Short mmCIF file of C-alpha atoms in Angstrom, two decimals:
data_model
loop_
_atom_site.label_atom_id
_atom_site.label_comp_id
_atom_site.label_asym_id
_atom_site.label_seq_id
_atom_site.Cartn_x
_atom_site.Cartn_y
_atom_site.Cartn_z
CA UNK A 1 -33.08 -8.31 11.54
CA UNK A 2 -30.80 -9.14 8.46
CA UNK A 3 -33.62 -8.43 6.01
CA UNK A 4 -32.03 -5.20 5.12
CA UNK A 5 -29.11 -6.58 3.37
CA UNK A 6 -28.94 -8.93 0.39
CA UNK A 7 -28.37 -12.37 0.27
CA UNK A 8 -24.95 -11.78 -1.55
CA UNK A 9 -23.99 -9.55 1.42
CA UNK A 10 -25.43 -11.81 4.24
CA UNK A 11 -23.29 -15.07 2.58
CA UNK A 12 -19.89 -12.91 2.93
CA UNK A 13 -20.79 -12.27 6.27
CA UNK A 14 -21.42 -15.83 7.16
CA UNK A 15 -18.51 -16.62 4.93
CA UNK A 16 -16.15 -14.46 7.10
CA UNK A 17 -17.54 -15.68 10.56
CA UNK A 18 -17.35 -19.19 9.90
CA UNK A 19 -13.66 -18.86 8.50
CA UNK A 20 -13.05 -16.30 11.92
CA UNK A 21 -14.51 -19.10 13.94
CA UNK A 22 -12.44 -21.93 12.28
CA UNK A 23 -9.35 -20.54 13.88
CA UNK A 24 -7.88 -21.81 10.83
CA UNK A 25 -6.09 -18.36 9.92
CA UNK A 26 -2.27 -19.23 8.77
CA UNK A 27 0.20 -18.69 11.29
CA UNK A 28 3.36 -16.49 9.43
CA UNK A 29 6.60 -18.85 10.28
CA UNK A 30 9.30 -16.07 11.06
CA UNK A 31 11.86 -17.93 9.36
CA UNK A 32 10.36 -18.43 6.19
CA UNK A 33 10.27 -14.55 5.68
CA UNK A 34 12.45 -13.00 3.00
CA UNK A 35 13.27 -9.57 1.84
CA UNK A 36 11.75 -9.48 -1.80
CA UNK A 37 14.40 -8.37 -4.69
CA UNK A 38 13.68 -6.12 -7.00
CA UNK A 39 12.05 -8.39 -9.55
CA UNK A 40 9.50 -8.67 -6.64
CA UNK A 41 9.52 -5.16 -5.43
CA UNK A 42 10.28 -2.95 -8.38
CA UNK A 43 11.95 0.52 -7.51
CA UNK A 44 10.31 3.02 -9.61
CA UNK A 45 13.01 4.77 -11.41
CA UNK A 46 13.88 1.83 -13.43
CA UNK A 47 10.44 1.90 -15.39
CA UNK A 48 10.53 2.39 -18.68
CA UNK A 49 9.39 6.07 -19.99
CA UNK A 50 5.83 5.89 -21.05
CA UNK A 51 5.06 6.62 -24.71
CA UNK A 52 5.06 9.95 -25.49
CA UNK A 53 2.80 10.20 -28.55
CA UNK A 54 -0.62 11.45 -27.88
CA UNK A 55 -2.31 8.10 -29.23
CA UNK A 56 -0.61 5.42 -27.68
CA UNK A 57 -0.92 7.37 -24.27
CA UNK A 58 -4.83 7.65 -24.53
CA UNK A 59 -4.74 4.01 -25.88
CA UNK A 60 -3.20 3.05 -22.07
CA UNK A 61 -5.83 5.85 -20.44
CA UNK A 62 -8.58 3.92 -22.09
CA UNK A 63 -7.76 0.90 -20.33
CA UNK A 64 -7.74 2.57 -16.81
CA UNK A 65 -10.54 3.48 -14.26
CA UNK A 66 -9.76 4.64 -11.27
CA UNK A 67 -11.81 4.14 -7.84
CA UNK A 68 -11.32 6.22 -4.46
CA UNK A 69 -12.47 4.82 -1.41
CA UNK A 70 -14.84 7.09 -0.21
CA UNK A 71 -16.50 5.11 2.85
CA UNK A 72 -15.10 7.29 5.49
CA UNK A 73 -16.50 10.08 7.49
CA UNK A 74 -14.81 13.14 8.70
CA UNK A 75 -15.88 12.60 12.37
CA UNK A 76 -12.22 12.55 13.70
CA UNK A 77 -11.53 15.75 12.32
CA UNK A 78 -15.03 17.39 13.35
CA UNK A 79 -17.35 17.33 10.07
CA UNK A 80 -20.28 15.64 9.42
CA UNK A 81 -20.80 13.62 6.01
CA UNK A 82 -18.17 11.77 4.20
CA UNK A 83 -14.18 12.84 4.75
CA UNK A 84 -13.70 13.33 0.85
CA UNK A 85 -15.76 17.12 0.92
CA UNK A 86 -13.45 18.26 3.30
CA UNK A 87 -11.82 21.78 2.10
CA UNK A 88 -7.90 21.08 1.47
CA UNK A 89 -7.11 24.07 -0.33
CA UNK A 90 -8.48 27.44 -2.43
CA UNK A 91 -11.90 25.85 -1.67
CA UNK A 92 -11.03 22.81 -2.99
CA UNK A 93 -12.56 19.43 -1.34
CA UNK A 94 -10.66 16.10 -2.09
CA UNK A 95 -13.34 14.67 -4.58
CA UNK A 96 -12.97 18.28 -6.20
CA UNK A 97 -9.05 17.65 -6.63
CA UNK A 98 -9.58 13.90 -7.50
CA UNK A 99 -11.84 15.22 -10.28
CA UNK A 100 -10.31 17.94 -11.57
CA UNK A 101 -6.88 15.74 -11.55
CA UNK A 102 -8.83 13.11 -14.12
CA UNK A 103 -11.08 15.72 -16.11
CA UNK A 104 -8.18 18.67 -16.80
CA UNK A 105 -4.93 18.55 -15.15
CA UNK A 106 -3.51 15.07 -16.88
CA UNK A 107 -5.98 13.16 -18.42
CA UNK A 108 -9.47 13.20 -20.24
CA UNK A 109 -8.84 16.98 -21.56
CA UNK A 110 -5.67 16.39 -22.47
CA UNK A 111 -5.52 13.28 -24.39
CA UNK A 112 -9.55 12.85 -25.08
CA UNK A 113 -9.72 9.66 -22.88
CA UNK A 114 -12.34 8.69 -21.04
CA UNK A 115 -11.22 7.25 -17.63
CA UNK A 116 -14.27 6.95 -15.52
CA UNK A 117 -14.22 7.69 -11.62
CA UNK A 118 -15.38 5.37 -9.09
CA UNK A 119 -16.54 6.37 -5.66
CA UNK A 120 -16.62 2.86 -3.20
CA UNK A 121 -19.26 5.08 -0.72
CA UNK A 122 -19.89 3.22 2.14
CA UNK A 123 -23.98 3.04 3.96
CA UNK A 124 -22.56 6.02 6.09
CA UNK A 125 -21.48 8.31 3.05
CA UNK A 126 -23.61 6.89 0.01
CA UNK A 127 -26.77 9.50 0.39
CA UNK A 128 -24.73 12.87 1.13
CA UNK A 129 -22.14 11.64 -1.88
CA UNK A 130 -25.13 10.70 -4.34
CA UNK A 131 -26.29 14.44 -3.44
CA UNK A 132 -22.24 15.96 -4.18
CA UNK A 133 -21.78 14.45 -7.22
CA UNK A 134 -24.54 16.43 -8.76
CA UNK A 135 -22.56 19.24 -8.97
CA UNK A 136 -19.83 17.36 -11.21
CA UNK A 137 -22.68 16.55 -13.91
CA UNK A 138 -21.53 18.74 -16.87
CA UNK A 139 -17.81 17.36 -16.67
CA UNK A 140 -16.11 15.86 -18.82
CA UNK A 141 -15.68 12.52 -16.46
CA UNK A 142 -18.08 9.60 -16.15
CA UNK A 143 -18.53 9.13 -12.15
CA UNK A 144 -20.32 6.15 -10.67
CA UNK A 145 -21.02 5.31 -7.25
CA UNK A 146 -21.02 1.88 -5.29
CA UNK A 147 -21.57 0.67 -2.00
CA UNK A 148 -19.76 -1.48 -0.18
CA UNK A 149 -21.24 -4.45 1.68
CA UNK A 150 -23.01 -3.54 4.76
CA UNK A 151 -22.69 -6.09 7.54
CA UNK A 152 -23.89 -6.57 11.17
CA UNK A 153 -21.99 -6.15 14.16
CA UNK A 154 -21.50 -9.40 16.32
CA UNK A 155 -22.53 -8.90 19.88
CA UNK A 156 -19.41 -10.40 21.19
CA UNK A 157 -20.79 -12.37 24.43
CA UNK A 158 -23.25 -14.00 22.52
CA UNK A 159 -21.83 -14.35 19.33
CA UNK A 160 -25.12 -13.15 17.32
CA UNK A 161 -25.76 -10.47 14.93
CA UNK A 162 -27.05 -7.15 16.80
CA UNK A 163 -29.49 -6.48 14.31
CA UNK A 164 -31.20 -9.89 14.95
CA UNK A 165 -31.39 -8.70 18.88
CA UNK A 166 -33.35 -5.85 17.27
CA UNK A 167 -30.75 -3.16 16.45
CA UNK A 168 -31.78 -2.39 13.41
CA UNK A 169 -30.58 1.45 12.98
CA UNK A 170 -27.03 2.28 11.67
CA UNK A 171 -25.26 1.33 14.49
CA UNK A 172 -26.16 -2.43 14.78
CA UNK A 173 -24.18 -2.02 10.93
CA UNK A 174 -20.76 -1.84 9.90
CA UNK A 175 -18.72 -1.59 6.80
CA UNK A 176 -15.86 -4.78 6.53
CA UNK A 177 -13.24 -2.85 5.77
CA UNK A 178 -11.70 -1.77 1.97
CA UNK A 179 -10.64 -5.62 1.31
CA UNK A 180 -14.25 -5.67 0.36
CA UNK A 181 -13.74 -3.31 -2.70
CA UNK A 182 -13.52 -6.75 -4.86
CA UNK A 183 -17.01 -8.84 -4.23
CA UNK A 184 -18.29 -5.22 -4.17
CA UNK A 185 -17.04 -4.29 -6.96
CA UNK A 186 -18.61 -7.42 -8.69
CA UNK A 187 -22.17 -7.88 -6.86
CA UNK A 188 -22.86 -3.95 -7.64
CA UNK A 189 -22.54 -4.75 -11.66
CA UNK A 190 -19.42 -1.88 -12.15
CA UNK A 191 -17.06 -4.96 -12.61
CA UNK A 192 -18.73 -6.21 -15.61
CA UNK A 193 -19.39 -2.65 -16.96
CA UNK A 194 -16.14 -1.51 -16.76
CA UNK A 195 -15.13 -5.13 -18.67
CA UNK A 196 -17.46 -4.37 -21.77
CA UNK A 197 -15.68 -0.77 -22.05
CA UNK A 198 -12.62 -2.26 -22.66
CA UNK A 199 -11.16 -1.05 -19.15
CA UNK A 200 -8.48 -3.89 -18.03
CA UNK A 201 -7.13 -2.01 -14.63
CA UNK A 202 -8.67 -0.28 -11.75
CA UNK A 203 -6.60 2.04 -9.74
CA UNK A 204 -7.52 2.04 -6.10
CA UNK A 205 -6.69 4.70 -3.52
CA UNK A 206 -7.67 6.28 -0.11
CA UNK A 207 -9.72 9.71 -1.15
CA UNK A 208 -7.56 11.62 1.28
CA UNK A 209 -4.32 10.64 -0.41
CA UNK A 210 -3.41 13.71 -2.17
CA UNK A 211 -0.10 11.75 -3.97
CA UNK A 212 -2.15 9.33 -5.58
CA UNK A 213 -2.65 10.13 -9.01
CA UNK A 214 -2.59 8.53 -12.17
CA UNK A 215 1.01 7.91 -13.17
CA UNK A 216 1.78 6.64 -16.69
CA UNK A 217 5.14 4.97 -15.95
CA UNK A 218 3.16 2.44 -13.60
CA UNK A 219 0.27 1.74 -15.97
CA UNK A 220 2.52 1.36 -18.96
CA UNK A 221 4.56 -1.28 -17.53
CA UNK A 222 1.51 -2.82 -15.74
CA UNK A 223 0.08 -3.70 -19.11
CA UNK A 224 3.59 -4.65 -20.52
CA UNK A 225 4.25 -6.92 -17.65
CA UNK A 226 0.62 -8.05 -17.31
CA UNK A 227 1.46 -7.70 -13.65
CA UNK A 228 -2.43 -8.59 -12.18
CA UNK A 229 -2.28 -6.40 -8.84
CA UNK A 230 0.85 -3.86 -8.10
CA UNK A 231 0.91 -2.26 -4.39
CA UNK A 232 3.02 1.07 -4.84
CA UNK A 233 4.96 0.99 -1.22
CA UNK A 234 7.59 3.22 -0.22
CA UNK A 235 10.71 3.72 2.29
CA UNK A 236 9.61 4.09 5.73
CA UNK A 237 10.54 7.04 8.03
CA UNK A 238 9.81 6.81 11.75
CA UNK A 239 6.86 8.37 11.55
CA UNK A 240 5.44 4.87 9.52
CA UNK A 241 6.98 1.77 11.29
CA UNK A 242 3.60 0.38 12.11
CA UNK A 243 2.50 0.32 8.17
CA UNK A 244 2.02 -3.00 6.63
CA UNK A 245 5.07 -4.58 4.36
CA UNK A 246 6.00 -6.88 1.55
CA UNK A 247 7.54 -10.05 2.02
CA UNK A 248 8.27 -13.21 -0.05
CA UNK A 249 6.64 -16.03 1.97
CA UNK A 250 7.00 -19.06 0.34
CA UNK A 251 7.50 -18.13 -3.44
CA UNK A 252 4.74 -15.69 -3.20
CA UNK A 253 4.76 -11.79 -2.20
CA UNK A 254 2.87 -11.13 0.41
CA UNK A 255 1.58 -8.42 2.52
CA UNK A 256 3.07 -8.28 6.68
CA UNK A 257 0.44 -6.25 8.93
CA UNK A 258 1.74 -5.73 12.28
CA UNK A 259 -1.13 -7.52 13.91
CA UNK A 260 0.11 -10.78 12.60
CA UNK A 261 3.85 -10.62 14.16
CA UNK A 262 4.50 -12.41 16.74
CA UNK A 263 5.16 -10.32 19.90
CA UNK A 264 8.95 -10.99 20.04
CA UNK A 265 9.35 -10.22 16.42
CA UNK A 266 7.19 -6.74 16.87
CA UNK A 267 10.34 -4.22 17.45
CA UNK A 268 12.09 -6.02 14.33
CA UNK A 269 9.59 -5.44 12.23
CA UNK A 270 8.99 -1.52 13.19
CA UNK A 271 13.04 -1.47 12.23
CA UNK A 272 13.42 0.19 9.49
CA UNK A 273 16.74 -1.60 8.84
CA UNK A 274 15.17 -4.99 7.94
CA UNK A 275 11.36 -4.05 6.80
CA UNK A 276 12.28 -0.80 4.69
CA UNK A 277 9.04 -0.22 3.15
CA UNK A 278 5.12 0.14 3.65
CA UNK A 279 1.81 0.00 2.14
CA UNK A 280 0.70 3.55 0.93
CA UNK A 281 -2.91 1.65 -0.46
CA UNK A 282 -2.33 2.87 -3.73
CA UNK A 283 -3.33 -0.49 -5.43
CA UNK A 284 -3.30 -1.09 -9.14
CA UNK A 285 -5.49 -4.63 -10.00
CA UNK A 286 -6.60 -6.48 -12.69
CA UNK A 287 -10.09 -6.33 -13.72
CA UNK A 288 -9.97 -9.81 -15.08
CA UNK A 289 -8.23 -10.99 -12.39
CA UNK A 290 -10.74 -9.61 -9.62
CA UNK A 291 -13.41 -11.21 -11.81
CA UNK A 292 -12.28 -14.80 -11.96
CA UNK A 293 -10.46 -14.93 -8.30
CA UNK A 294 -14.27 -13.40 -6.90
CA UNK A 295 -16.38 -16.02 -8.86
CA UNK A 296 -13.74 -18.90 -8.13
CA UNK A 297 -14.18 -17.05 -3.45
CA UNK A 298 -10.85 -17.62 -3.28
CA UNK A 299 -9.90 -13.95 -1.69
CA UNK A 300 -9.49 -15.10 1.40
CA UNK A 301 -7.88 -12.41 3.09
CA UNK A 302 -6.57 -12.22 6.56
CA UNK A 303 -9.51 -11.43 8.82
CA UNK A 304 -8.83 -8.17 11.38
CA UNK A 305 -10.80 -8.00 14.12
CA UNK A 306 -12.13 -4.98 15.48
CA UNK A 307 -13.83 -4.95 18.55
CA UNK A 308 -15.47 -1.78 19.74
CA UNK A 309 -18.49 -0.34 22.42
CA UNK A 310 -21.39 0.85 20.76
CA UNK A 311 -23.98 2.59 23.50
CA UNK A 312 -22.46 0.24 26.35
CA UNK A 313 -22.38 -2.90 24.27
CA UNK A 314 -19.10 -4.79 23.85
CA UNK A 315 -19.32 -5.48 19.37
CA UNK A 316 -17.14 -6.72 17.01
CA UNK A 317 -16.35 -6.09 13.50
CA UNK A 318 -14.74 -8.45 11.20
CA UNK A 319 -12.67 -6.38 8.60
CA UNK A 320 -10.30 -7.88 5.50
CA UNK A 321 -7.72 -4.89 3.68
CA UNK A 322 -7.66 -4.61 0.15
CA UNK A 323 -3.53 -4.97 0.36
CA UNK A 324 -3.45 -8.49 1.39
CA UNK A 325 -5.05 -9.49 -1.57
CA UNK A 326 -1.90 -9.55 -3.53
CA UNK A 327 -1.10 -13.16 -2.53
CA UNK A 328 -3.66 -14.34 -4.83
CA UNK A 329 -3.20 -12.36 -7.84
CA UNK A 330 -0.68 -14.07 -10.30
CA UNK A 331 2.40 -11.98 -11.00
CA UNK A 332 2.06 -9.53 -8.13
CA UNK A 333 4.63 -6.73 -7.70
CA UNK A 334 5.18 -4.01 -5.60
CA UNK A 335 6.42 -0.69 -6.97
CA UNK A 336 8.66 1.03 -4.41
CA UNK A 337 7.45 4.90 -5.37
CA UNK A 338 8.36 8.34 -4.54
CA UNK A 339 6.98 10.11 -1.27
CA UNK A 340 5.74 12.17 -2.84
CA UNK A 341 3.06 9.45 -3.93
CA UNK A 342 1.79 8.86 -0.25
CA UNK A 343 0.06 12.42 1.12
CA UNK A 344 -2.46 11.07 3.19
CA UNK A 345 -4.40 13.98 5.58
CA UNK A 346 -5.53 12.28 8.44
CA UNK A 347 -5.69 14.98 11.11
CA UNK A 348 -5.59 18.82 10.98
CA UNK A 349 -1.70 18.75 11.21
CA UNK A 350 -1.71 17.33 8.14
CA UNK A 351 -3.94 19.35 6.51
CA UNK A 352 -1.38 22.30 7.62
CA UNK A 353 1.15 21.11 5.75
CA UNK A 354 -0.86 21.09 2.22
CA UNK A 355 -2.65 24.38 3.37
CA UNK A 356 1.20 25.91 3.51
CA UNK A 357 3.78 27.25 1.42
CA UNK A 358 5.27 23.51 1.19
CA UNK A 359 2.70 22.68 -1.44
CA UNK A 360 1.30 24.62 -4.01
CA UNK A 361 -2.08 23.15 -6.23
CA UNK A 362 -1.71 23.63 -10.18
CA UNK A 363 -4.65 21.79 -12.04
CA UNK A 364 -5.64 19.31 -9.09
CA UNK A 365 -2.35 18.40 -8.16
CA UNK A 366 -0.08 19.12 -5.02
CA UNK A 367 3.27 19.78 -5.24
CA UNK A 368 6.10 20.04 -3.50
CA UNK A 369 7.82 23.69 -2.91
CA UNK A 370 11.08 22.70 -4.59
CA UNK A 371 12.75 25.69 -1.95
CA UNK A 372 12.29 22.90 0.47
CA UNK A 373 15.52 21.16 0.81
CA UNK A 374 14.83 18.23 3.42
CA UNK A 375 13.20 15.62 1.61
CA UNK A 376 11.05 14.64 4.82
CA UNK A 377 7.68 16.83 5.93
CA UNK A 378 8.07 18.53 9.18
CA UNK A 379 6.47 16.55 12.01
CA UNK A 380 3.73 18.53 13.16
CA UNK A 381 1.98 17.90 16.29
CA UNK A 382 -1.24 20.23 17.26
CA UNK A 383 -3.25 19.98 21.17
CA UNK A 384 -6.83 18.82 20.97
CA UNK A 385 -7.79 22.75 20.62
CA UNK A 386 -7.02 22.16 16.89
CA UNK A 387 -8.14 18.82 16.68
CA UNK A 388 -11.30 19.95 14.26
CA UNK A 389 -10.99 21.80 11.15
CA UNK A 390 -13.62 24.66 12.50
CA UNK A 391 -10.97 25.28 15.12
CA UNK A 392 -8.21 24.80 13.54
CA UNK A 393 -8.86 27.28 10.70
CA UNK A 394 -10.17 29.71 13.22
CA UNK A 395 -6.94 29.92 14.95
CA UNK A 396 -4.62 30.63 12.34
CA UNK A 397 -5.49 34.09 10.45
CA UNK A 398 -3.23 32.28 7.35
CA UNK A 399 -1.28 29.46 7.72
CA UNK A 400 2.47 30.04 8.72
CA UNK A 401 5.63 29.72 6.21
CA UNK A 402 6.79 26.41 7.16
CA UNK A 403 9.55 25.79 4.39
CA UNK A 404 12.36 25.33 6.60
CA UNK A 405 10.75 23.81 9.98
CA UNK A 406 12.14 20.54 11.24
CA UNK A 407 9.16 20.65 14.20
CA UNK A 408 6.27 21.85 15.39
CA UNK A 409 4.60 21.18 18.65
CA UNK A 410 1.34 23.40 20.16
CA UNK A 411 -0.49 22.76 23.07
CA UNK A 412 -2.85 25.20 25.15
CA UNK A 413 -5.08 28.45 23.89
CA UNK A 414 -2.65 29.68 21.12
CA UNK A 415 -3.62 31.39 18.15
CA UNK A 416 -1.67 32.63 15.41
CA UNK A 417 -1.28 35.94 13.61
CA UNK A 418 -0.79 36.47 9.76
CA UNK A 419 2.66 36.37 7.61
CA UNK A 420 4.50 34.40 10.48
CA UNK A 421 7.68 32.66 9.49
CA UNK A 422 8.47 29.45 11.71
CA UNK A 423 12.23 27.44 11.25
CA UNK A 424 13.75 24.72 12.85
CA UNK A 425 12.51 23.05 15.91
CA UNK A 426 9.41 24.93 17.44
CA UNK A 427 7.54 24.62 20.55
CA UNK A 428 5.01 26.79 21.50
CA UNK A 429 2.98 26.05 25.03
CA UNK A 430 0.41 28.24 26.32
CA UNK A 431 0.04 27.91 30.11
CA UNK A 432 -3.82 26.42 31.48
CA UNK A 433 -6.36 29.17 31.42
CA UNK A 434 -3.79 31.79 29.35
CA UNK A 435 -4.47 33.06 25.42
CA UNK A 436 -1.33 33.21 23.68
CA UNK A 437 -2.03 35.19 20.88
CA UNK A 438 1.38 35.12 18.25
CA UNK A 439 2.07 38.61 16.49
CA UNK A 440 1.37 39.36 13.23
CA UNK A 441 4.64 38.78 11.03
CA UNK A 442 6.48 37.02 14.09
CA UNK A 443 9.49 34.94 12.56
CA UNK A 444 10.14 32.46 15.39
CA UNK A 445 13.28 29.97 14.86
CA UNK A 446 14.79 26.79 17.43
CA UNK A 447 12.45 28.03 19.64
CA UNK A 448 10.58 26.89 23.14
CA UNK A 449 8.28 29.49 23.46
CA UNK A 450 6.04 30.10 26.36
CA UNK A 451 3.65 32.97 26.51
CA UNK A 452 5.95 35.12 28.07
CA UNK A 453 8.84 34.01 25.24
CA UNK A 454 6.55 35.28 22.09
CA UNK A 455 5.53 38.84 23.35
#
């Protein structure tokens, strides 16, 4: 049954059961935990400006690649096929901003470099992204594609591999999770090719962060510093207090998940008095440094398990994250960033805000409308009618002017006109089994709108 994976991929997975099995996974001591100081956790706006000549900027560029994970499907928000060809804006999928960012709006155009794209597909996107990359062939970008490892799920009863009970289709298979970006990186060969082009970092990011670009201050000091792995985090809000944090542990900065704090320590660690940052997974690493820490198997990364039903079956998956890696890397900082680096779109609410007057898209990237005063997003929150992108974009005939809402919170059959203006804090409910259709135009402001309240 586990003749469909290699032998590199079936010793991590034994690797990673026998070290889940062990029960030998290090128990954080609350009291050893410290708030890291700046040296540790570097606020942004004390980096040095990058070099502004045109030469020594494409001399950093051509030590940089850059990799999007690209393993994820759009399932939660209704599409088939990988997350990253979802439309954002103007027609525009994610892997069409992400390459347009690299090829024109900062980088290879600009300066002539040549920083190469990475795509980390998983076995559930590689074919369809193999197939969408095609159309980026006569750009000015070198793109290669990867898998990540493919492992089996554990039937958990028994303890065994489901393919070796004979499920051998995609199901009995999962992917462990982006922590596995750095064998993967090395046992598909793009490791050692980037190496022999010079390239010394990698920058890492989720596909459907639209704030994660290339930024020059962090690279420049990166190779100044010869930091070997910088996590960019940033100042929680509410919205984030179950994101993973830094911490120095024991001379070392480390990454806090909320899985492993203990229960009485959970509502300390969502405050955001004490733990005032998070993890956006924008991850700049060492190529070097992934190199000789893979060959030497010393990533041993927290193990998350993920247990799940597949057709009636009770499985589990074994996942590691990419972000508690930084323990092992020498030198490890964290960058506190700006917001605006972290735009993840997750769910269709999200992809309102970047569809709105908020943001506007010049060259690949989002920006901010600077009209918007609050430096927070409004919190959006849309009923399960909107819940996939089909049906979300079929119930707004154009997104509403959102620059000055606080909140917005639908539920029931509503649909939305053209050219309406929404402020402040906005709730619109349709009653069961009524279509609340919302004017043309309508300007609705600190508002709790039924259907009776919008005619």
């Amino acid at each position: 049954g586990l003749g469909q994976i290699s032998d590199k991929e079936k010793s991590g997975f034994i690797s990673l059961v026998s070290r889940y099995l062990s029960g030998n996974e290090e128990q954080i001591e609350w009291g050893k935990i410290h708030t890291p100081t700046d040296e540790v956790v570097v606020p942004y706006d004390t980096l040095a400006a990058p070099p502004e000549d045109l030469a020594a900027t494409k001399a950093l560029l051509d030590k940089l690649a850059v990799l999007k994970l690209n393993g994820g499907l759009g399932t939660t928000m209704g599409c088939t096929g990988p997350k990253s060809v979802i439309e954002v804006r103007n027609g525009f999928t994610f892997l069409d901003l992400i390459v347009v960012q690299i090829e024109v709006g900062s980088l290879n155009k600009k300066y002539g470099s040549n920083v190469p794209l990475l795509l980390m597909n998983s076995f559930n996107t590689h074919d369809d992204t193999l197939k969408i990359v095609e159309k980026y062939a006569n750009s000015n970008i070198q793109i290669h594609t990867f898998n990540q490892s493919q492992y089996p799920r554990v039937v958990a009863d028994e303890f065994l591999p489901w393919p070796s009970k004979g499920k051998t289709d995609k199901d009995g298979w999962y992917p462990p999770g982006h922590g596995d970006i750095f064998p993967s990186l090395m046992n598909s060969g793009k490791l050692d090719l980037l190496l022999s082009q010079g390239k010394e970092y990698v920058f890492i990011a989720n596909s459907d962060n639209l704030g994660a670009i290339v930024d020059m201050k962090i690279l420049n000091h990166l190779i100044h510093k010869q930091n070997e792995y910088c996590m960019e985090v940033t100042p929680k809000t509410l919205a984030d207090v179950k994101g993973g944090t830094l911490i120095s542990y024991e001379g070392r900065v480390q990454l806090l998940e909320i899985a492993q704090v203990p229960d009485a320590h959970v509502n300390e660690f969502k405050s955001i008095e004490k733990f005032k940052i998070f993890n956006t997974n924008n991850l700049w690493v060492s190529l070097k440094a992934i190199k000789r820490l893979v060959e030497a198997d010393a990533l041993k990364m927290e193990i998350i398990p993920n247990p799940k039903e597949v057709e009636g079956v009770k499985v589990l998956q074994l996942e590691t994250a990419a972000g508690a890696a930084i323990r092992f890397f020498d030198h490890a900082i964290g960058m506190n960033v700006p917001r605006s680096r972290f735009l993840p779109v997750k769910a269709t609410s999200d992809l309102q805000l970047v569809q709105s007057d908020l943001y506007t898209l010049v060259d690949g990237f989002v920006t901010r409308n600077a009209a918007r005063t609050n430096p927070s997003n409004p919190s959006i929150e849309l009923g399960p009618e909107f819940k996939k992108v089909g049906c979300f974009l079929g119930r707004f005939k154009s997104i509403p002017s959102i620059v000055e809402l606080d909140s917005l919170k639908v539920s029931g059959d509503v649909w939305f006109g053209s050219g309406i203006v929404l402020k402040g804090k906005v709730t619109i409910t349709a009653k069961p089994g009524v279509k609340l259709e919302i004017p043309d135009g309508k300007v609705i402001e600190n508002k709790v709108s039924f259907q009776d309240a919008c005619s």
